[in-house]
Coordinates of C-alpha atoms and ligand atoms in Angstrom, one line a residue:
M24 CA 0.0 0.0 0.0
E25 CA 2.0 3.0 -1.3
R26 CA 1.1 6.6 -0.4
E27 CA 0.7 9.1 -3.2
V28 CA 3.2 11.9 -4.0
A29 CA 1.7 15.3 -3.0
W30 CA 3.4 17.3 -5.7
K31 CA 1.2 16.0 -8.6
S32 CA -2.0 17.2 -6.9
Y33 CA -1.1 20.9 -6.7
T34 CA -2.9 23.6 -8.7
D35 CA -0.9 26.7 -9.8
A36 CA -2.5 28.6 -6.8
E37 CA -1.5 25.9 -4.4
R38 CA 2.0 25.8 -5.8
A39 CA 2.3 29.5 -5.3
H40 CA 1.0 29.3 -1.8
L41 CA 3.5 26.5 -1.1
E42 CA 6.4 28.7 -2.3
Q43 CA 5.1 31.6 0.0
V44 CA 5.0 29.3 3.0
S45 CA 8.5 28.0 2.1
A46 CA 9.9 31.5 1.8
R47 CA 8.5 32.5 5.2
Y48 CA 10.0 29.3 6.7
R49 CA 13.4 30.0 5.2
A50 CA 13.3 33.5 6.8
F51 CA 12.2 31.9 10.1
L52 CA 15.2 29.6 10.0
D53 CA 17.6 32.4 9.1
N54 CA 16.3 34.6 12.0
G55 CA 16.1 31.6 14.4
K56 CA 19.4 29.7 14.8
T57 CA 18.8 29.1 18.5
E58 CA 15.8 28.4 20.7
R59 CA 16.0 32.0 22.1
E60 CA 16.1 33.5 18.6
C61 CA 13.1 31.4 17.6
V62 CA 11.1 32.6 20.6
T63 CA 12.0 36.2 19.8
E64 CA 10.9 35.7 16.2
V65 CA 7.7 34.0 17.2
V66 CA 6.8 36.8 19.6
K67 CA 7.4 39.4 16.9
L68 CA 5.3 37.5 14.4
A69 CA 2.5 36.7 16.9
E70 CA 2.2 40.3 18.1
A71 CA 1.8 41.4 14.5
K72 CA -1.0 38.8 14.2
G73 CA -2.9 40.2 17.2
Y74 CA -1.6 37.9 19.9
T75 CA -1.2 39.5 23.4
N76 CA 1.0 38.4 26.3
L77 CA -0.7 36.1 28.7
E78 CA 1.4 37.6 31.5
D79 CA -0.2 41.0 30.9
K80 CA -3.7 39.5 31.0
I81 CA -2.9 37.8 34.3
A82 CA -1.4 41.0 35.8
R83 CA -4.6 42.9 34.8
G84 CA -6.9 40.1 35.8
E85 CA -8.5 40.4 32.4
A86 CA -11.1 37.7 31.5
L87 CA -10.4 35.6 28.4
K88 CA -13.2 35.1 25.9
A89 CA -13.7 33.0 22.8
G90 CA -11.5 34.2 19.9
D91 CA -8.8 35.8 22.1
K92 CA -5.3 35.1 21.0
V93 CA -2.6 35.0 23.6
Y94 CA 1.0 33.8 23.9
S95 CA 3.1 32.7 26.9
D96 CA 6.8 33.2 26.7
W97 CA 8.6 30.8 29.1
M98 CA 12.1 32.2 30.0
G99 CA 12.7 33.2 26.4
K100 CA 13.4 29.6 25.4
S101 CA 10.0 28.0 25.1
I102 CA 6.7 29.6 24.0
M103 CA 3.1 28.7 23.7
L104 CA 0.4 30.3 21.4
F105 CA -3.3 29.9 22.2
I106 CA -6.6 30.8 20.5
I107 CA -9.5 30.6 23.0
G108 CA -12.4 28.4 21.7
K109 CA -16.1 28.5 22.1
A110 CA -16.3 25.5 24.4
P111 CA -15.1 25.4 28.0
M112 CA -11.4 24.4 28.2
E113 CA -12.5 21.6 30.5
K114 CA -13.8 19.8 27.3
G115 CA -10.3 19.6 26.1
I116 CA -7.8 21.6 24.0
N117 CA -6.4 20.7 20.6
I118 CA -2.7 20.9 20.9
L119 CA 0.3 21.1 18.5
G120 CA 3.7 20.6 20.1
A121 CA 7.2 20.8 18.6
H122 CA 10.7 21.7 19.8
I123 CA 12.9 24.6 18.8
D124 CA 16.2 23.5 20.1
S125 CA 18.6 21.8 17.6
P126 CA 21.8 19.8 17.8
R127 CA 24.9 22.0 18.0
M128 CA 28.0 22.8 20.0
D129 CA 27.7 24.8 23.1
V130 CA 30.6 27.0 24.3
K131 CA 32.0 25.7 27.7
Q132 CA 31.9 27.9 30.8
N133 CA 35.7 28.3 30.8
P134 CA 36.3 28.1 27.0
L135 CA 39.2 30.2 26.0
Y136 CA 42.7 28.8 25.4
E137 CA 45.7 29.2 23.1
D138 CA 47.8 26.4 21.5
G139 CA 50.1 26.4 18.5
G140 CA 49.7 30.1 18.0
L141 CA 45.9 29.8 17.6
A142 CA 43.1 30.8 20.0
Y143 CA 40.2 28.4 20.6
L144 CA 36.8 28.2 22.2
D145 CA 36.3 24.9 23.8
T146 CA 32.8 23.4 23.3
H147 CA 30.5 20.6 24.6
Y148 CA 28.2 19.3 22.0
Y149 CA 24.4 19.4 22.5
G150 CA 22.2 16.6 21.3
G151 CA 23.1 13.6 19.2
I152 CA 25.7 14.5 16.5
K153 CA 28.2 12.7 14.3
N154 CA 31.2 14.7 15.4
Y155 CA 33.0 14.3 12.1
Q156 CA 30.2 16.2 10.3
W157 CA 31.0 19.4 12.2
V158 CA 34.6 20.0 11.2
T159 CA 35.9 22.1 8.2
I160 CA 32.6 24.0 7.8
P161 CA 31.9 27.7 8.4
L162 CA 30.4 28.2 11.9
A163 CA 28.6 31.1 13.5
L164 CA 28.3 32.0 17.2
H165 CA 24.8 32.9 18.6
G166 CA 23.7 33.4 22.1
V167 CA 23.7 35.5 25.2
V168 CA 26.2 36.6 27.9
V169 CA 24.6 37.7 31.1
K170 CA 26.7 40.0 33.3
K171 CA 26.6 40.0 37.0
D172 CA 24.4 43.1 37.0
G173 CA 21.8 41.2 34.9
T174 CA 22.6 42.9 31.6
V175 CA 22.0 40.5 28.8
V176 CA 24.5 40.9 25.9
T177 CA 23.2 39.3 22.7
I178 CA 25.8 37.7 20.4
S179 CA 25.3 36.8 16.7
V180 CA 28.4 36.7 14.5
G181 CA 29.1 34.8 11.3
E182 CA 25.8 35.2 9.4
D183 CA 26.4 38.5 7.6
E184 CA 28.6 38.1 4.6
N185 CA 31.0 40.7 6.0
D186 CA 31.2 38.9 9.4
P187 CA 34.1 36.6 10.1
V188 CA 33.2 32.9 10.6
F189 CA 34.7 30.2 12.8
C190 CA 35.8 26.6 12.2
V191 CA 36.9 23.3 13.7
S192 CA 39.9 21.9 11.8
D193 CA 40.4 18.3 10.6
L194 CA 43.6 16.4 10.1
L195 CA 44.9 16.4 6.5
I196 CA 44.3 13.2 4.6
H197 CA 48.1 12.8 4.0
L198 CA 48.6 12.1 7.7
S199 CA 45.3 10.3 8.3
H200 CA 46.3 6.7 7.6
E201 CA 45.8 5.6 11.2
R202 CA 42.8 7.8 11.8
M203 CA 41.0 6.5 8.7
G204 CA 41.0 3.0 10.2
K205 CA 39.1 4.2 13.3
P206 CA 35.3 3.7 13.8
A207 CA 33.4 6.8 12.6
S208 CA 32.4 7.5 16.2
D209 CA 36.1 8.0 17.2
V210 CA 37.5 9.8 14.1
I211 CA 36.7 13.2 15.7
E212 CA 36.3 13.0 19.5
G213 CA 34.0 15.2 21.5
E214 CA 36.9 17.1 23.1
Q215 CA 38.3 17.8 19.6
L216 CA 35.3 20.0 18.7
D217 CA 37.2 23.2 19.6
V218 CA 36.5 26.2 17.5
I219 CA 39.3 28.3 16.1
I220 CA 38.6 32.0 16.8
G221 CA 41.9 33.8 16.3
G222 CA 45.5 33.5 15.0
A223 CA 47.2 36.9 15.5
P224 CA 48.9 37.9 18.8
L225 CA 48.9 41.0 20.8
N226 CA 52.1 42.9 20.2
D227 CA 53.8 42.2 23.5
E228 CA 56.0 39.7 25.2
D229 CA 53.5 38.2 27.7
K230 CA 52.3 34.6 27.4
E231 CA 49.2 33.5 25.4
P232 CA 49.2 36.7 23.2
V233 CA 46.8 35.2 20.7
R234 CA 44.2 34.2 23.3
R235 CA 44.5 37.6 25.0
N236 CA 44.1 39.3 21.6
A237 CA 40.9 37.4 20.9
M238 CA 39.6 38.2 24.4
K239 CA 40.5 41.9 23.9
L240 CA 38.5 42.0 20.7
I241 CA 35.5 40.2 22.3
A242 CA 35.7 42.6 25.2
E243 CA 35.8 45.7 23.0
K244 CA 32.9 44.4 20.8
Y245 CA 30.6 43.2 23.5
G246 CA 31.6 45.0 26.7
I247 CA 32.2 41.7 28.5
E248 CA 35.2 40.2 30.4
E249 CA 36.5 36.7 30.3
E250 CA 34.7 35.7 33.6
D251 CA 31.4 36.6 32.0
F252 CA 31.6 33.3 30.0
L253 CA 30.6 31.7 33.3
S254 CA 27.1 33.0 32.8
A255 CA 26.7 32.7 29.1
E256 CA 24.8 30.5 26.6
I257 CA 26.7 30.7 23.3
E258 CA 25.8 28.1 20.6
V259 CA 28.1 27.3 17.7
V260 CA 26.0 26.6 14.7
P261 CA 26.5 26.2 10.9
A262 CA 27.0 29.7 9.4
G263 CA 24.8 30.6 6.4
K264 CA 21.2 30.8 5.2
A265 CA 18.7 28.2 4.3
R266 CA 18.7 27.4 0.6
D267 CA 16.5 25.9 -2.0
L268 CA 17.8 22.5 -3.0
G269 CA 17.6 21.0 -6.5
F270 CA 17.1 22.3 -10.0
D271 CA 13.4 22.1 -9.3
R272 CA 13.8 23.9 -6.0
S273 CA 11.5 21.3 -4.4
M274 CA 13.6 20.9 -1.3
I275 CA 15.2 23.1 1.4
L276 CA 18.8 22.6 2.7
A277 CA 19.2 24.2 6.1
Y278 CA 20.4 23.9 9.6
G279 CA 17.8 23.1 12.2
H280 CA 14.9 21.5 10.3
D281 CA 14.8 19.2 13.4
D282 CA 12.5 20.5 14.7
R283 CA 11.9 24.0 13.4
V284 CA 10.2 22.7 10.3
C285 CA 7.4 21.3 12.5
A286 CA 7.5 24.3 14.8
Y287 CA 7.1 26.6 11.8
A288 CA 4.3 24.5 10.2
Q289 CA 2.5 24.9 13.5
V290 CA 3.0 28.6 13.6
E291 CA 1.8 29.0 10.0
A292 CA -1.3 26.9 10.9
M293 CA -2.0 29.1 13.9
F294 CA -1.6 32.3 12.0
D295 CA -3.9 31.0 9.3
I296 CA -6.9 30.5 11.6
D297 CA -9.4 33.2 11.0
V298 CA -12.5 31.6 12.7
V299 CA -13.3 31.3 16.4
P300 CA -12.5 27.6 17.0
E301 CA -14.9 25.2 18.8
K302 CA -12.2 24.1 21.2
T303 CA -9.3 26.1 22.5
V304 CA -6.2 25.7 20.2
C305 CA -2.7 25.5 21.5
C306 CA 0.8 25.5 19.9
I307 CA 3.7 24.6 22.1
L308 CA 7.3 25.3 21.0
T309 CA 9.6 23.8 23.6
D310 CA 13.3 23.8 24.4
K311 CA 15.6 20.9 25.5
E312 CA 14.0 18.0 23.5
E313 CA 17.3 17.0 22.1
I314 CA 18.7 16.3 25.6
G315 CA 15.7 14.6 27.0
S316 CA 13.2 17.5 27.6
V317 CA 14.8 18.2 30.9
G318 CA 15.3 21.5 32.7
A319 CA 13.0 24.3 33.5
T320 CA 12.4 25.1 29.8
G321 CA 12.0 21.4 28.7
M322 CA 8.6 19.7 28.2
R323 CA 9.0 17.8 31.4
A324 CA 8.7 21.1 33.3
R325 CA 5.2 22.2 34.2
F326 CA 5.0 25.5 32.2
F327 CA 2.4 24.1 29.9
E328 CA 0.1 22.9 32.6
N329 CA 0.6 26.1 34.6
A330 CA -0.3 28.2 31.5
I331 CA -3.5 26.2 31.1
A332 CA -4.4 26.7 34.8
E333 CA -3.8 30.4 34.5
M334 CA -6.0 30.6 31.3
M335 CA -8.8 28.6 32.9
A336 CA -8.8 30.9 35.9
L337 CA -9.2 33.9 33.5
H338 CA -11.9 31.9 31.7
G339 CA -14.1 31.3 34.7
E340 CA -13.0 27.6 35.0
E341 CA -10.8 27.7 38.1
G342 CA -10.1 24.5 40.0
D343 CA -7.8 21.5 40.0
L344 CA -10.4 19.0 38.8
R345 CA -11.4 21.1 35.9
L346 CA -7.7 21.5 35.0
R347 CA -7.2 17.7 35.1
R348 CA -10.3 17.2 32.9
A349 CA -9.0 19.8 30.4
L350 CA -5.7 18.0 30.2
T351 CA -7.0 14.5 29.9
N352 CA -9.7 15.5 27.4
S353 CA -7.1 17.2 25.2
R354 CA -5.8 15.8 21.9
M355 CA -2.3 16.4 20.6
L356 CA -0.1 16.1 17.7
S357 CA 3.5 15.8 18.9
C358 CA 5.1 17.3 15.9
D359 CA 8.7 16.2 15.3
V360 CA 10.7 15.2 12.3
S361 CA 10.8 11.7 11.0
A362 CA 13.6 9.8 9.2
G363 CA 13.2 10.2 5.4
Y364 CA 13.9 7.1 3.3
D365 CA 17.4 7.5 1.9
P366 CA 18.1 5.3 -1.1
N367 CA 21.8 5.7 -0.4
F368 CA 21.3 3.9 2.9
A369 CA 18.4 1.7 2.0
S370 CA 19.4 -1.2 4.3
A371 CA 18.6 0.9 7.4
F372 CA 14.9 1.2 6.4
D373 CA 11.8 -1.0 6.0
K374 CA 10.7 0.4 2.6
K375 CA 7.0 -0.1 3.2
N376 CA 7.1 1.5 6.6
S377 CA 9.3 4.5 5.7
A378 CA 8.5 8.2 5.2
Y379 CA 9.3 9.4 1.7
L380 CA 10.2 13.0 0.8
G381 CA 7.2 14.6 -1.0
R382 CA 4.5 12.2 0.2
G383 CA 3.1 14.6 2.9
V384 CA 3.0 14.9 6.6
C385 CA 4.1 11.8 8.4
F386 CA 2.5 10.0 11.4
N387 CA 4.5 7.7 13.6
K388 CA 2.1 5.5 15.7
Y389 CA 5.2 4.7 17.8
T390 CA 8.9 5.5 17.9
G391 CA 11.2 4.1 20.6
S392 CA 13.9 1.5 20.2
R393 CA 14.4 -2.2 20.9
G394 CA 10.8 -3.3 21.0
K395 CA 9.2 0.1 21.1
S396 CA 10.9 0.9 24.4
G397 CA 10.3 4.5 25.5
S398 CA 7.6 5.0 22.9
N399 CA 4.3 6.7 23.0
D400 CA 2.3 4.0 21.2
A401 CA -0.8 5.9 20.1
N402 CA -4.3 4.3 20.3
A403 CA -5.8 2.8 17.1
E404 CA -9.1 4.7 17.9
Y405 CA -7.2 8.0 18.0
L406 CA -5.3 7.3 14.8
A407 CA -8.5 6.4 13.0
D408 CA -9.9 9.8 13.9
V409 CA -6.7 11.6 12.9
R410 CA -7.0 9.8 9.5
R411 CA -10.6 11.1 9.2
V412 CA -9.4 14.7 9.9
M413 CA -6.6 14.4 7.4
D414 CA -8.8 13.0 4.7
E415 CA -11.6 15.5 5.2
G416 CA -8.9 18.3 5.1
G417 CA -7.5 17.0 1.8
V418 CA -4.1 16.5 3.5
F419 CA -1.5 14.2 2.0
F420 CA -0.1 12.0 4.8
Q421 CA 2.0 8.9 5.2
T422 CA 2.9 6.6 8.1
A423 CA 6.4 5.5 9.1
E424 CA 8.6 3.9 11.7
L425 CA 12.1 5.2 12.6
G426 CA 14.0 2.8 10.4
K427 CA 14.2 -1.0 10.6
V428 CA 13.5 -2.9 13.8
N429 CA 16.6 -2.7 16.1
Q430 CA 18.4 -0.2 13.8
G431 CA 18.4 2.4 16.5
G432 CA 15.6 4.7 17.6
G433 CA 14.6 8.0 19.2
G434 CA 12.1 9.8 21.3
T435 CA 10.0 13.0 21.2
I436 CA 7.8 14.9 23.6
A437 CA 4.8 12.7 23.0
Y438 CA 5.2 10.5 26.0
I439 CA 5.4 13.5 28.4
C440 CA 2.0 14.9 27.3
A441 CA 0.6 11.4 27.3
L442 CA 1.2 11.4 31.1
Y443 CA -1.9 13.5 31.4
G444 CA -3.9 10.8 29.8
M445 CA -4.6 12.7 26.6
N446 CA -4.4 11.1 23.2
V447 CA -1.1 11.9 21.5
V448 CA 0.4 10.8 18.3
D449 CA 3.8 11.7 16.7
S450 CA 3.5 13.6 13.5
G451 CA 6.1 15.4 11.4
V452 CA 8.1 16.1 8.3
A453 CA 10.5 13.6 6.8
V454 CA 14.2 14.7 6.9
L455 CA 17.3 13.5 5.2
S456 CA 20.6 13.7 7.1
M457 CA 18.8 14.4 10.4
H458 CA 21.1 16.0 13.0
A459 CA 23.7 16.9 10.4
P460 CA 24.8 20.5 10.1
W461 CA 22.7 20.8 6.9
E462 CA 19.5 18.8 6.7
I463 CA 17.1 18.2 3.8
I464 CA 13.3 18.4 3.7
S465 CA 10.7 18.6 0.8
K466 CA 8.7 21.8 0.6
A467 CA 5.6 19.6 -0.1
D468 CA 6.0 18.0 3.3
L469 CA 6.3 21.3 5.0
Y470 CA 3.1 22.5 3.2
E471 CA 1.1 19.3 4.0
A472 CA 2.2 19.6 7.6
Y473 CA 0.9 23.1 7.8
K474 CA -2.4 22.0 6.2
G475 CA -2.6 18.9 8.4
Y476 CA -1.9 20.8 11.6
K477 CA -4.5 23.5 10.8
A478 CA -7.1 20.8 9.9
F479 CA -6.3 19.0 13.2
V480 CA -6.7 21.9 15.6
L481 CA -10.0 22.9 13.9
N482 CA -11.6 19.5 13.4
A483 CA -10.1 17.0 15.9
Ligands
MN14 MN1 13.2 16.3 16.9
MN15 MN1 16.4 15.5 17.0

């Protein structure tokens, strides 16, 4: 049973719309290379679409009514968008959830050193990466340094074509005889992911003149001192913009499709809702998924539940029991990328249970590894209703597993929301080269995800 390719179905108008959505998505990626930058961008876009800050409503004790659009910014690293529905929230909320953190290298707390006449920033990688993919490519630095007085200094260098970039070096092939025989996991070790940031010394006799020169330039540019790295979050990411891929421009090559493609499809769906929905609609964009959804800004923290409780209080639905009912009666698409079938590595996939680029939004009944371990295995009854919603919405969709049995595995935020007892299923966009510095998606899958997510929140 093969699923159809979405491309063949498009009218000229749909094709034009698909290109508009894709262009907006590329801009979102270019403006959001970190979770913080994504939140800043979503706040900007949401306010332009008439969303107001939930915090302000709470501070003013302002009642929420059907049709109201609010957002809740959680520590600048996770964010939720809501449209209040006609029905009481107790009846359940239709939820879309994705993550906006992506694999990368984080600058260590004590990062600066000099060796061999070069200055380096030491890093600790974040999320699952193949270390060897992150050497010899142009890199950019994005993040914040927070000074002791609370001043937040924003850093973004390496994206403008006049900016310098940074790089992790690799050993020349001529001297790599021994190294080429190593397993791929050991060719570049985690501690070797140190980023070159300078090569010219200060003009004096003291030690480490290159390191001190680099620090002097950083201090001048950002008004910070070396000790301020102790309270900084600086992410090293691939430098450069998202690009159309292929002569037919059917795909996008970019950093951070996992999971910003689903995050953006959700945002596009939310912004495209111009009716007052029956049920309250929610879009969660969360941090820390790539390291297990931990920490105060990860999905395991209670910010989502707390925001619902605050909203219910402003909606005349106060009380713990009502909150519990709202959560358990909710329905969710846990939107995260899926492994796209790669003919170059066919042996890793079960062809009839794989996601193919261009065949639409993907549903994963279960993920997990070694016998579905750690998976949210969605109910058949729920999947049946999701199929109905997709078919009624004219959405191209496909179903997939994450590769062959026992090839590996992975998790998402689905199991965390399922703890409330709500129906959740994983849904997303197929990606090639997932977690590589540059990942590949099909524009058709982005478009069908946006259509599917909109159909879900309005009709589930
Ligand atoms: Mn993901
Ligand atoms: Mn991932």
